[in-house]
Amino acid sequence: MIKLKIWGGAGEHGRSCYFFSGEQNRIMLDCGVKKEGVGIYPLLDAEEVSQLTAVFLSHAHEDHSIGLPLLYKHGYKGDIWTTRATSEQLGSYFDSWCRYVNRRGGELPYEERHIDAMTYRYLEDYALPDEWFELSKDLRIKWGRSGHLAGSVWLLLEMEGRKVFFSGDYSRESQLLDADLPTSSIVDLSIIDNAYGMESDPQQVKLEQLTQAAKRVLGAGGHLLLPIPTLGRGQELLIWASELFVEYRIIVEQEIWLGLERMRNWSEWLRAGALQRIEELLNSNKVVIPIDDQERSCLLESDVPSIIFTGDGMMESPRARWYYDQLSQSEKHAVILTGHTARGSFGREVLNKGTLPTGCSVQHICYKVHQGLPDVSMMLNEVPSSQAVLVHAPKEETDLVVARLRDEGHKGLHSLQPGIELDFR
Ligand SMILES: [Zn+2]
Ligand SMILES: [Zn+2]
């Protein structure tokens, strides 16, 4: 019998953390944080952590990675199985998490030495995508690209005769990143990204909404602020804007530009043609990268309508707030948030205001980097599963999805919460 303990990530957005215990193996998938208050960490059991036999990390985002040093604090001595591209991005996520916690007057639950203690093994050194390899006597694994971030993967484990599929954060609709389709005979248990819950629009519809909104603002002579995470969605939208809005100015903060430069090193994660699109933008003079607030102010005061890319999708960073302070003063300008905003974040706060008293509008138009209802349905057909746990969205939303998919004939679906255990044999 294998037992799954949900230590975070199901019935909520954030702190992805799944613990499996069998006869010989004790395995963890991800160990993230929930970006609320000074951070909410997984429900780790220190004794279980010290006995882990393998740890896997699906990708670098904070809601999957930031809790990992806690494993070393609690006595884990092994490596973290992930990809080289993921490990190369982790440093910047740990730095920005530390700054976030400090700004909120909190304290990290671990020390620098626990971050330094993290060591890695790279999946791509052991097997190609969709190829099995043996980790130990009772544990085989295969992995594939999940199309969510450079280095992001799905995992299929065969542990003590049982198969477990973990989609990681999954998208087959990225403009730049490639995704491998997971293929398998019947899986005993799947953990599937359903961050968008009941949402059913494809990326094309979202991009069209974004295009129309941008055209309205720029056409009326205003600036459009797009606060976005430094890696991932940021580069996707930057390429989109640079190809579509050639007659307007594009202002890009340096960390997003550096992220685009870094993507060149990760070409094995890109779709056919994506590297050329990235190179073309990098070698052009289509964007302005301001060096200080004086230059930023000059750019905003000029009457050339601009799309502005600044870091931090939840607008917590001082720079995102600085832009917001400038633009929120006029009805010509607009802010569009394209991803998840945590409760209590500055982004959520301004989003709740909608249109500000000055007339500046703030709205949310999703750019898809996760799965909605039809995507999950498709994945359940591709990876037939005796049982499946849908994750990455609030419990109430997941309940709706489970009910709908049951009506469509899918069986064995679960909407769970942290602290819940599930046995399967
Ligand atoms: Zn992610
Ligand atoms: Zn995530």
CSV table of C-alpha atoms and ligand atoms in Angstrom, one decimal:
chain,number,residue,atom,x,y,z
A,1,MET,CA,0.0,0.0,0.0
A,2,ILE,CA,1.2,3.5,-0.8
A,3,LYS,CA,0.0,6.5,1.2
A,4,LEU,CA,-0.2,10.1,-0.2
A,5,LYS,CA,-0.1,12.9,2.3
A,6,ILE,CA,-1.0,16.3,1.1
A,7,TRP,CA,1.3,18.8,2.8
A,8,GLY,CA,0.2,21.7,0.6
A,9,GLY,CA,-1.0,22.6,-2.9
A,10,ALA,CA,-4.4,20.9,-3.1
A,11,GLY,CA,-7.4,23.1,-2.5
A,12,GLU,CA,-5.2,26.2,-2.6
A,13,HIS,CA,-2.9,28.2,-4.8
A,14,GLY,CA,0.7,27.7,-3.5
A,15,ARG,CA,3.0,25.5,-1.3
A,16,SER,CA,2.8,22.5,-3.6
A,17,CYS,CA,4.1,19.6,-1.5
A,18,TYR,CA,3.1,15.9,-1.8
A,19,PHE,CA,4.6,13.1,0.3
A,20,PHE,CA,4.3,9.4,-0.7
A,21,SER,CA,5.3,6.6,1.7
A,22,GLY,CA,5.4,3.0,0.7
A,23,GLU,CA,7.2,-0.1,2.0
A,24,GLN,CA,10.7,1.1,1.1
A,25,ASN,CA,10.3,4.5,-0.5
A,26,ARG,CA,9.5,7.8,1.0
A,27,ILE,CA,9.2,10.4,-1.7
A,28,MET,CA,8.4,14.1,-1.9
A,29,LEU,CA,7.2,16.0,-4.9
A,30,ASP,CA,7.9,19.8,-4.6
A,31,CYS,CA,8.1,21.9,-1.4
A,32,GLY,CA,6.8,25.4,-2.1
A,33,VAL,CA,5.4,28.3,-0.2
A,34,LYS,CA,2.1,30.2,-0.3
A,35,LYS,CA,2.7,33.9,-0.9
A,36,GLU,CA,0.4,35.2,1.8
A,37,GLY,CA,1.4,37.3,4.8
A,38,VAL,CA,5.1,36.4,5.5
A,39,GLY,CA,4.6,33.1,3.8
A,40,ILE,CA,2.7,29.9,4.6
A,41,TYR,CA,4.9,26.7,4.4
A,42,PRO,CA,3.9,23.1,3.8
A,43,LEU,CA,2.7,20.9,6.7
A,44,LEU,CA,6.0,19.1,7.0
A,45,ASP,CA,6.5,16.3,9.5
A,46,ALA,CA,10.1,16.6,10.6
A,47,GLU,CA,10.5,12.9,11.4
A,48,GLU,CA,9.2,11.9,8.0
A,49,VAL,CA,11.4,14.5,6.3
A,50,SER,CA,14.6,13.0,7.8
A,51,GLN,CA,13.7,9.6,6.3
A,52,LEU,CA,12.9,10.8,2.8
A,53,THR,CA,14.5,8.5,0.2
A,54,ALA,CA,14.0,10.9,-2.8
A,55,VAL,CA,12.9,14.5,-3.5
A,56,PHE,CA,11.7,15.8,-6.8
A,57,LEU,CA,11.3,19.4,-7.9
A,58,SER,CA,9.0,20.1,-10.9
A,59,HIS,CA,10.2,23.7,-11.5
A,60,ALA,CA,11.7,26.9,-10.0
A,61,HIS,CA,8.6,28.9,-9.1
A,62,GLU,CA,8.4,29.9,-5.4
A,63,ASP,CA,5.1,28.0,-4.8
A,64,HIS,CA,7.0,24.8,-5.6
A,65,SER,CA,10.6,25.4,-4.4
A,66,ILE,CA,10.9,27.9,-1.5
A,67,GLY,CA,10.3,25.3,1.3
A,68,LEU,CA,13.1,23.0,0.1
A,69,PRO,CA,15.7,24.3,2.6
A,70,LEU,CA,13.4,23.2,5.4
A,71,LEU,CA,14.1,19.6,4.4
A,72,TYR,CA,17.8,20.1,5.1
A,73,LYS,CA,17.0,21.8,8.4
A,74,HIS,CA,15.0,18.7,9.4
A,75,GLY,CA,17.8,16.4,8.5
A,76,TYR,CA,17.4,15.4,4.9
A,77,LYS,CA,20.8,14.5,3.5
A,78,GLY,CA,20.0,13.5,-0.1
A,79,ASP,CA,19.9,15.4,-3.4
A,80,ILE,CA,17.0,17.1,-5.2
A,81,TRP,CA,16.1,15.6,-8.5
A,82,THR,CA,15.3,18.3,-11.0
A,83,THR,CA,16.6,19.8,-14.2
A,84,ARG,CA,19.7,22.0,-14.8
A,85,ALA,CA,17.6,24.9,-16.0
A,86,THR,CA,15.5,24.8,-12.8
A,87,SER,CA,18.5,24.7,-10.5
A,88,GLU,CA,20.0,27.7,-12.4
A,89,GLN,CA,16.9,29.8,-11.7
A,90,LEU,CA,16.5,28.9,-8.0
A,91,GLY,CA,19.0,31.5,-6.7
A,92,SER,CA,17.0,34.4,-8.0
A,93,TYR,CA,13.7,33.0,-6.5
A,94,PHE,CA,15.4,32.5,-3.0
A,95,ASP,CA,16.8,36.1,-3.2
A,96,SER,CA,13.5,37.6,-4.1
A,97,TRP,CA,11.6,35.6,-1.5
A,98,CYS,CA,14.0,36.8,1.2
A,99,ARG,CA,13.4,40.4,0.1
A,100,TYR,CA,9.6,39.8,0.2
A,101,VAL,CA,9.7,38.4,3.7
A,102,ASN,CA,12.0,41.2,5.0
A,103,ARG,CA,9.7,43.9,3.5
A,104,ARG,CA,6.8,42.3,5.4
A,105,GLY,CA,8.7,42.2,8.6
A,106,GLY,CA,8.9,38.5,8.7
A,107,GLU,CA,11.6,35.9,9.2
A,108,LEU,CA,12.6,32.9,7.1
A,109,PRO,CA,12.0,29.6,8.8
A,110,TYR,CA,15.5,28.4,7.8
A,111,GLU,CA,19.0,29.7,7.6
A,112,GLU,CA,21.4,30.5,4.7
A,113,ARG,CA,23.3,27.2,5.4
A,114,HIS,CA,20.2,25.2,4.7
A,115,ILE,CA,19.9,26.8,1.3
A,116,ASP,CA,23.6,26.2,0.7
A,117,ALA,CA,23.1,22.5,1.7
A,118,MET,CA,20.7,21.9,-1.2
A,119,THR,CA,22.4,19.6,-3.8
A,120,TYR,CA,20.9,18.4,-7.1
A,121,ARG,CA,20.8,15.6,-9.6
A,122,TYR,CA,19.7,16.4,-13.1
A,123,LEU,CA,17.0,14.2,-14.7
A,124,GLU,CA,18.3,14.9,-18.2
A,125,ASP,CA,21.7,13.4,-17.3
A,126,TYR,CA,19.9,10.0,-16.7
A,127,ALA,CA,17.3,9.8,-19.5
A,128,LEU,CA,15.7,11.6,-22.4
A,129,PRO,CA,12.1,12.9,-22.1
A,130,ASP,CA,9.5,10.1,-21.9
A,131,GLU,CA,12.2,7.4,-21.2
A,132,TRP,CA,12.2,5.3,-18.1
A,133,PHE,CA,15.2,5.0,-15.9
A,134,GLU,CA,15.8,3.2,-12.6
A,135,LEU,CA,16.5,5.3,-9.5
A,136,SER,CA,16.6,2.4,-7.1
A,137,LYS,CA,15.3,-1.2,-6.9
A,138,ASP,CA,11.7,-0.3,-6.4
A,139,LEU,CA,11.6,3.1,-8.1
A,140,ARG,CA,11.6,3.9,-11.8
A,141,ILE,CA,10.9,7.3,-13.3
A,142,LYS,CA,10.3,9.2,-16.5
A,143,TRP,CA,10.0,12.9,-17.1
A,144,GLY,CA,8.9,15.3,-19.8
A,145,ARG,CA,8.8,19.0,-20.5
A,146,SER,CA,5.7,20.6,-19.1
A,147,GLY,CA,5.7,23.9,-21.1
A,148,HIS,CA,5.3,26.2,-18.1
A,149,LEU,CA,8.8,27.5,-17.5
A,150,ALA,CA,12.2,26.7,-18.8
A,151,GLY,CA,13.2,23.6,-16.9
A,152,SER,CA,9.7,22.7,-15.8
A,153,VAL,CA,8.8,19.0,-15.9
A,154,TRP,CA,6.0,16.5,-15.4
A,155,LEU,CA,7.0,13.2,-13.7
A,156,LEU,CA,5.8,9.6,-13.9
A,157,LEU,CA,7.0,7.4,-11.1
A,158,GLU,CA,6.7,3.6,-10.8
A,159,MET,CA,7.1,2.9,-7.1
A,160,GLU,CA,6.7,-0.5,-5.6
A,161,GLY,CA,4.6,-1.7,-8.5
A,162,ARG,CA,2.3,1.4,-8.5
A,163,LYS,CA,2.3,4.3,-11.0
A,164,VAL,CA,2.0,7.9,-9.9
A,165,PHE,CA,1.8,10.8,-12.4
A,166,PHE,CA,2.5,14.4,-11.4
A,167,SER,CA,1.8,17.0,-14.1
A,168,GLY,CA,3.8,19.8,-12.3
A,169,ASP,CA,2.5,23.1,-13.6
A,170,TYR,CA,1.5,22.2,-17.1
A,171,SER,CA,0.6,24.2,-20.3
A,172,ARG,CA,0.5,23.1,-23.9
A,173,GLU,CA,-0.3,26.7,-25.0
A,174,SER,CA,3.0,28.5,-24.4
A,175,GLN,CA,4.1,30.6,-27.4
A,176,LEU,CA,7.8,29.8,-26.6
A,177,LEU,CA,8.1,26.6,-24.5
A,178,ASP,CA,7.5,23.1,-25.8
A,179,ALA,CA,5.6,20.5,-23.8
A,180,ASP,CA,6.0,16.7,-24.1
A,181,LEU,CA,2.7,14.8,-24.0
A,182,PRO,CA,2.8,12.3,-21.1
A,183,THR,CA,2.0,8.9,-22.3
A,184,SER,CA,1.2,5.9,-20.1
A,185,SER,CA,-0.9,2.9,-19.5
A,186,ILE,CA,-3.3,3.2,-16.6
A,187,VAL,CA,-1.8,5.2,-13.7
A,188,ASP,CA,-2.9,4.4,-10.1
A,189,LEU,CA,-2.8,8.0,-9.0
A,190,SER,CA,-2.4,11.3,-10.8
A,191,ILE,CA,-1.8,14.8,-9.3
A,192,ILE,CA,-3.0,17.3,-12.0
A,193,ASP,CA,-2.6,21.0,-12.4
A,194,ASN,CA,-6.0,22.7,-12.5
A,195,ALA,CA,-5.0,26.2,-11.4
A,196,TYR,CA,-7.6,27.8,-13.6
A,197,GLY,CA,-10.5,25.7,-12.2
A,198,MET,CA,-13.6,25.9,-14.4
A,199,GLU,CA,-12.0,28.4,-16.8
A,200,SER,CA,-12.3,27.1,-20.3
A,201,ASP,CA,-11.0,29.7,-22.7
A,202,PRO,CA,-8.0,28.7,-24.8
A,203,GLN,CA,-4.9,31.0,-25.0
A,204,GLN,CA,-6.0,32.4,-28.3
A,205,VAL,CA,-9.1,34.0,-26.7
A,206,LYS,CA,-7.1,35.4,-23.8
A,207,LEU,CA,-4.5,36.9,-26.2
A,208,GLU,CA,-7.2,38.5,-28.3
A,209,GLN,CA,-8.8,40.1,-25.2
A,210,LEU,CA,-5.3,41.4,-24.2
A,211,THR,CA,-4.7,42.7,-27.7
A,212,GLN,CA,-8.0,44.6,-27.8
A,213,ALA,CA,-7.4,46.0,-24.3
A,214,ALA,CA,-3.9,47.1,-25.2
A,215,LYS,CA,-5.1,48.7,-28.5
A,216,ARG,CA,-7.7,50.7,-26.7
A,217,VAL,CA,-5.3,52.2,-24.2
A,218,LEU,CA,-2.4,52.8,-26.7
A,219,GLY,CA,-4.8,54.1,-29.3
A,220,ALA,CA,-6.1,56.7,-26.8
A,221,GLY,CA,-2.5,57.8,-26.2
A,222,GLY,CA,-2.1,56.1,-22.8
A,223,HIS,CA,0.5,53.8,-21.3
A,224,LEU,CA,-0.2,50.2,-20.4
A,225,LEU,CA,1.5,48.7,-17.4
A,226,LEU,CA,2.0,44.9,-17.4
A,227,PRO,CA,3.4,43.8,-14.0
A,228,ILE,CA,4.7,40.2,-14.6
A,229,PRO,CA,6.9,37.6,-13.0
A,230,THR,CA,10.5,38.0,-14.0
A,231,LEU,CA,10.7,34.6,-15.6
A,232,GLY,CA,8.1,32.8,-17.7
A,233,ARG,CA,5.0,34.7,-18.6
A,234,GLY,CA,7.1,37.9,-18.8
A,235,GLN,CA,9.2,36.8,-21.8
A,236,GLU,CA,6.1,35.3,-23.6
A,237,LEU,CA,4.2,38.6,-23.4
A,238,LEU,CA,7.3,40.6,-24.3
A,239,ILE,CA,7.7,38.7,-27.5
A,240,TRP,CA,3.9,39.0,-28.2
A,241,ALA,CA,4.0,42.8,-27.7
A,242,SER,CA,7.2,43.4,-29.6
A,243,GLU,CA,5.8,41.6,-32.7
A,244,LEU,CA,2.3,43.0,-32.5
A,245,PHE,CA,2.7,46.6,-31.4
A,246,VAL,CA,5.6,47.7,-33.6
A,247,GLU,CA,4.4,51.3,-33.8
A,248,TYR,CA,4.4,51.8,-30.0
A,249,ARG,CA,7.2,52.1,-27.5
A,250,ILE,CA,8.0,49.1,-25.3
A,251,ILE,CA,9.7,49.8,-22.0
A,252,VAL,CA,11.2,46.8,-20.3
A,253,GLU,CA,12.8,46.6,-16.9
A,254,GLN,CA,16.2,45.0,-16.9
A,255,GLU,CA,15.5,41.8,-15.0
A,256,ILE,CA,12.9,40.8,-17.6
A,257,TRP,CA,15.3,41.6,-20.4
A,258,LEU,CA,18.0,39.5,-18.7
A,259,GLY,CA,15.4,36.7,-18.4
A,260,LEU,CA,15.0,36.8,-22.2
A,261,GLU,CA,18.7,36.6,-22.7
A,262,ARG,CA,18.9,33.6,-20.4
A,263,MET,CA,16.3,31.8,-22.4
A,264,ARG,CA,18.8,31.5,-25.2
A,265,ASN,CA,20.8,29.1,-23.0
A,266,TRP,CA,17.8,26.9,-22.5
A,267,SER,CA,17.0,26.2,-26.2
A,268,GLU,CA,16.2,22.5,-25.5
A,269,TRP,CA,13.1,23.8,-23.7
A,270,LEU,CA,11.8,25.9,-26.6
A,271,ARG,CA,9.4,25.3,-29.4
A,272,ALA,CA,10.6,25.2,-33.0
A,273,GLY,CA,11.1,28.8,-34.1
A,274,ALA,CA,11.0,30.3,-30.6
A,275,LEU,CA,14.8,30.8,-30.4
A,276,GLN,CA,14.7,32.8,-33.6
A,277,ARG,CA,11.9,35.0,-32.3
A,278,ILE,CA,13.9,35.6,-29.1
A,279,GLU,CA,17.1,36.3,-31.0
A,280,GLU,CA,15.3,38.7,-33.3
A,281,LEU,CA,14.0,40.8,-30.4
A,282,LEU,CA,17.4,40.7,-28.5
A,283,ASN,CA,19.2,41.9,-31.6
A,284,SER,CA,16.7,44.7,-32.4
A,285,ASN,CA,16.3,48.1,-30.9
A,286,LYS,CA,12.6,47.7,-30.4
A,287,VAL,CA,12.7,48.1,-26.6
A,288,VAL,CA,13.9,50.7,-24.1
A,289,ILE,CA,15.5,49.5,-20.9
A,290,PRO,CA,15.5,52.5,-18.5
A,291,ILE,CA,18.5,52.9,-16.2
A,292,ASP,CA,17.1,55.1,-13.5
A,293,ASP,CA,13.9,56.8,-12.2
A,294,GLN,CA,14.8,60.0,-14.1
A,295,GLU,CA,14.8,58.2,-17.4
A,296,ARG,CA,11.6,56.3,-16.4
A,297,SER,CA,9.9,59.6,-15.6
A,298,CYS,CA,11.0,61.1,-18.9
A,299,LEU,CA,9.6,58.1,-20.8
A,300,LEU,CA,6.3,58.3,-19.1
A,301,GLU,CA,6.0,62.1,-19.6
A,302,SER,CA,6.6,61.9,-23.3
A,303,ASP,CA,3.5,61.5,-25.5
A,304,VAL,CA,4.6,58.2,-27.1
A,305,PRO,CA,2.2,55.6,-25.9
A,306,SER,CA,4.1,52.7,-24.3
A,307,ILE,CA,3.7,49.2,-23.0
A,308,ILE,CA,5.6,48.8,-19.8
A,309,PHE,CA,6.9,45.5,-18.5
A,310,THR,CA,7.9,45.5,-14.9
A,311,GLY,CA,8.7,42.6,-12.5
A,312,ASP,CA,6.4,41.1,-9.9
A,313,GLY,CA,3.0,39.9,-11.1
A,314,MET,CA,1.5,40.7,-7.7
A,315,MET,CA,3.0,44.2,-7.7
A,316,GLU,CA,4.7,43.8,-4.3
A,317,SER,CA,8.1,45.1,-5.5
A,318,PRO,CA,9.0,48.8,-5.0
A,319,ARG,CA,9.5,49.3,-8.8
A,320,ALA,CA,6.0,47.9,-9.7
A,321,ARG,CA,4.5,50.2,-7.1
A,322,TRP,CA,6.5,53.2,-8.4
A,323,TYR,CA,5.1,52.7,-11.9
A,324,TYR,CA,1.6,52.2,-10.5
A,325,ASP,CA,1.9,55.5,-8.5
A,326,GLN,CA,2.8,57.4,-11.7
A,327,LEU,CA,0.2,55.8,-14.0
A,328,SER,CA,-2.7,55.7,-11.6
A,329,GLN,CA,-2.9,59.5,-11.8
A,330,SER,CA,-4.5,59.7,-15.2
A,331,GLU,CA,-7.6,58.1,-16.9
A,332,LYS,CA,-5.5,57.6,-20.1
A,333,HIS,CA,-3.5,54.8,-18.6
A,334,ALA,CA,-4.3,51.3,-17.6
A,335,VAL,CA,-2.9,48.4,-15.6
A,336,ILE,CA,-3.5,44.8,-16.6
A,337,LEU,CA,-2.6,41.9,-14.4
A,338,THR,CA,-2.2,38.6,-16.2
A,339,GLY,CA,-1.7,36.0,-13.4
A,340,HIS,CA,-2.6,34.9,-9.9
A,341,THR,CA,-2.7,37.6,-7.2
A,342,ALA,CA,-2.5,36.3,-3.6
A,343,ARG,CA,-4.9,37.5,-1.0
A,344,GLY,CA,-3.4,40.6,0.8
A,345,SER,CA,-1.0,41.4,-2.1
A,346,PHE,CA,-0.8,44.9,-3.5
A,347,GLY,CA,-1.9,43.5,-6.9
A,348,ARG,CA,-5.1,42.0,-5.4
A,349,GLU,CA,-5.7,45.3,-3.6
A,350,VAL,CA,-5.6,47.5,-6.7
A,351,LEU,CA,-7.5,44.9,-8.7
A,352,ASN,CA,-10.3,45.1,-6.2
A,353,LYS,CA,-10.5,48.8,-6.9
A,354,GLY,CA,-11.2,48.2,-10.6
A,355,THR,CA,-11.3,51.7,-12.1
A,356,LEU,CA,-9.6,54.2,-9.8
A,357,PRO,CA,-11.1,57.6,-9.0
A,358,THR,CA,-8.6,59.2,-11.4
A,359,GLY,CA,-10.1,57.0,-14.2
A,360,CYS,CA,-7.1,54.8,-14.6
A,361,SER,CA,-8.4,51.2,-15.1
A,362,VAL,CA,-7.0,48.1,-13.4
A,363,GLN,CA,-8.1,44.8,-14.8
A,364,HIS,CA,-7.2,41.1,-14.9
A,365,ILE,CA,-6.8,39.2,-18.2
A,366,CYS,CA,-5.3,35.8,-17.8
A,367,TYR,CA,-2.3,34.8,-19.9
A,368,LYS,CA,-2.4,31.0,-19.6
A,369,VAL,CA,0.5,29.1,-18.1
A,370,HIS,CA,-1.6,26.5,-16.3
A,371,GLN,CA,-4.6,24.2,-17.1
A,372,GLY,CA,-8.3,25.0,-17.1
A,373,LEU,CA,-11.2,22.6,-17.3
A,374,PRO,CA,-10.9,21.3,-20.9
A,375,ASP,CA,-7.1,20.9,-20.5
A,376,VAL,CA,-7.6,18.7,-17.4
A,377,SER,CA,-10.2,16.7,-19.3
A,378,MET,CA,-7.8,16.1,-22.1
A,379,MET,CA,-5.0,15.1,-19.7
A,380,LEU,CA,-7.2,12.6,-18.0
A,381,ASN,CA,-7.9,11.0,-21.4
A,382,GLU,CA,-4.2,11.0,-22.3
A,383,VAL,CA,-3.1,9.7,-18.9
A,384,PRO,CA,-5.9,7.4,-17.8
A,385,SER,CA,-5.9,7.3,-14.0
A,386,SER,CA,-7.7,5.1,-11.4
A,387,GLN,CA,-7.6,8.1,-9.1
A,388,ALA,CA,-6.7,11.8,-9.7
A,389,VAL,CA,-6.2,14.7,-7.4
A,390,LEU,CA,-6.9,18.1,-9.0
A,391,VAL,CA,-4.6,20.8,-7.5
A,392,HIS,CA,-3.5,24.4,-7.5
A,393,ALA,CA,-6.9,26.1,-7.1
A,394,PRO,CA,-9.1,26.9,-4.1
A,395,LYS,CA,-11.2,24.0,-2.7
A,396,GLU,CA,-14.6,25.4,-3.8
A,397,GLU,CA,-13.4,25.9,-7.4
A,398,THR,CA,-11.9,22.4,-7.5
A,399,ASP,CA,-15.2,21.0,-6.2
A,400,LEU,CA,-17.0,22.5,-9.2
A,401,VAL,CA,-14.5,21.0,-11.6
A,402,VAL,CA,-14.7,17.6,-10.0
A,403,ALA,CA,-18.5,17.7,-10.3
A,404,ARG,CA,-18.4,18.7,-13.9
A,405,LEU,CA,-15.9,16.1,-14.9
A,406,ARG,CA,-17.8,13.4,-13.1
A,407,ASP,CA,-20.8,14.4,-15.3
A,408,GLU,CA,-18.6,13.9,-18.3
A,409,GLY,CA,-17.9,10.4,-17.1
A,410,HIS,CA,-14.5,10.7,-15.4
A,411,LYS,CA,-14.1,8.6,-12.3
A,412,GLY,CA,-11.9,8.6,-9.2
A,413,LEU,CA,-11.5,12.4,-9.0
A,414,HIS,CA,-10.6,14.1,-5.8
A,415,SER,CA,-10.8,17.7,-4.5
A,416,LEU,CA,-8.6,17.7,-1.4
A,417,GLN,CA,-6.9,20.0,1.1
A,418,PRO,CA,-3.7,20.1,3.0
A,419,GLY,CA,-3.6,17.6,5.8
A,420,ILE,CA,-5.6,15.0,4.0
A,421,GLU,CA,-4.2,11.5,3.4
A,422,LEU,CA,-5.1,9.1,0.6
A,423,ASP,CA,-4.3,5.4,0.4
A,424,PHE,CA,-4.0,3.5,-2.8
A,425,ARG,CA,-3.0,-0.1,-3.5
B,1,ZN,ZN,4.7,27.6,-11.7
B,2,ZN,ZN,2.5,26.7,-9.3
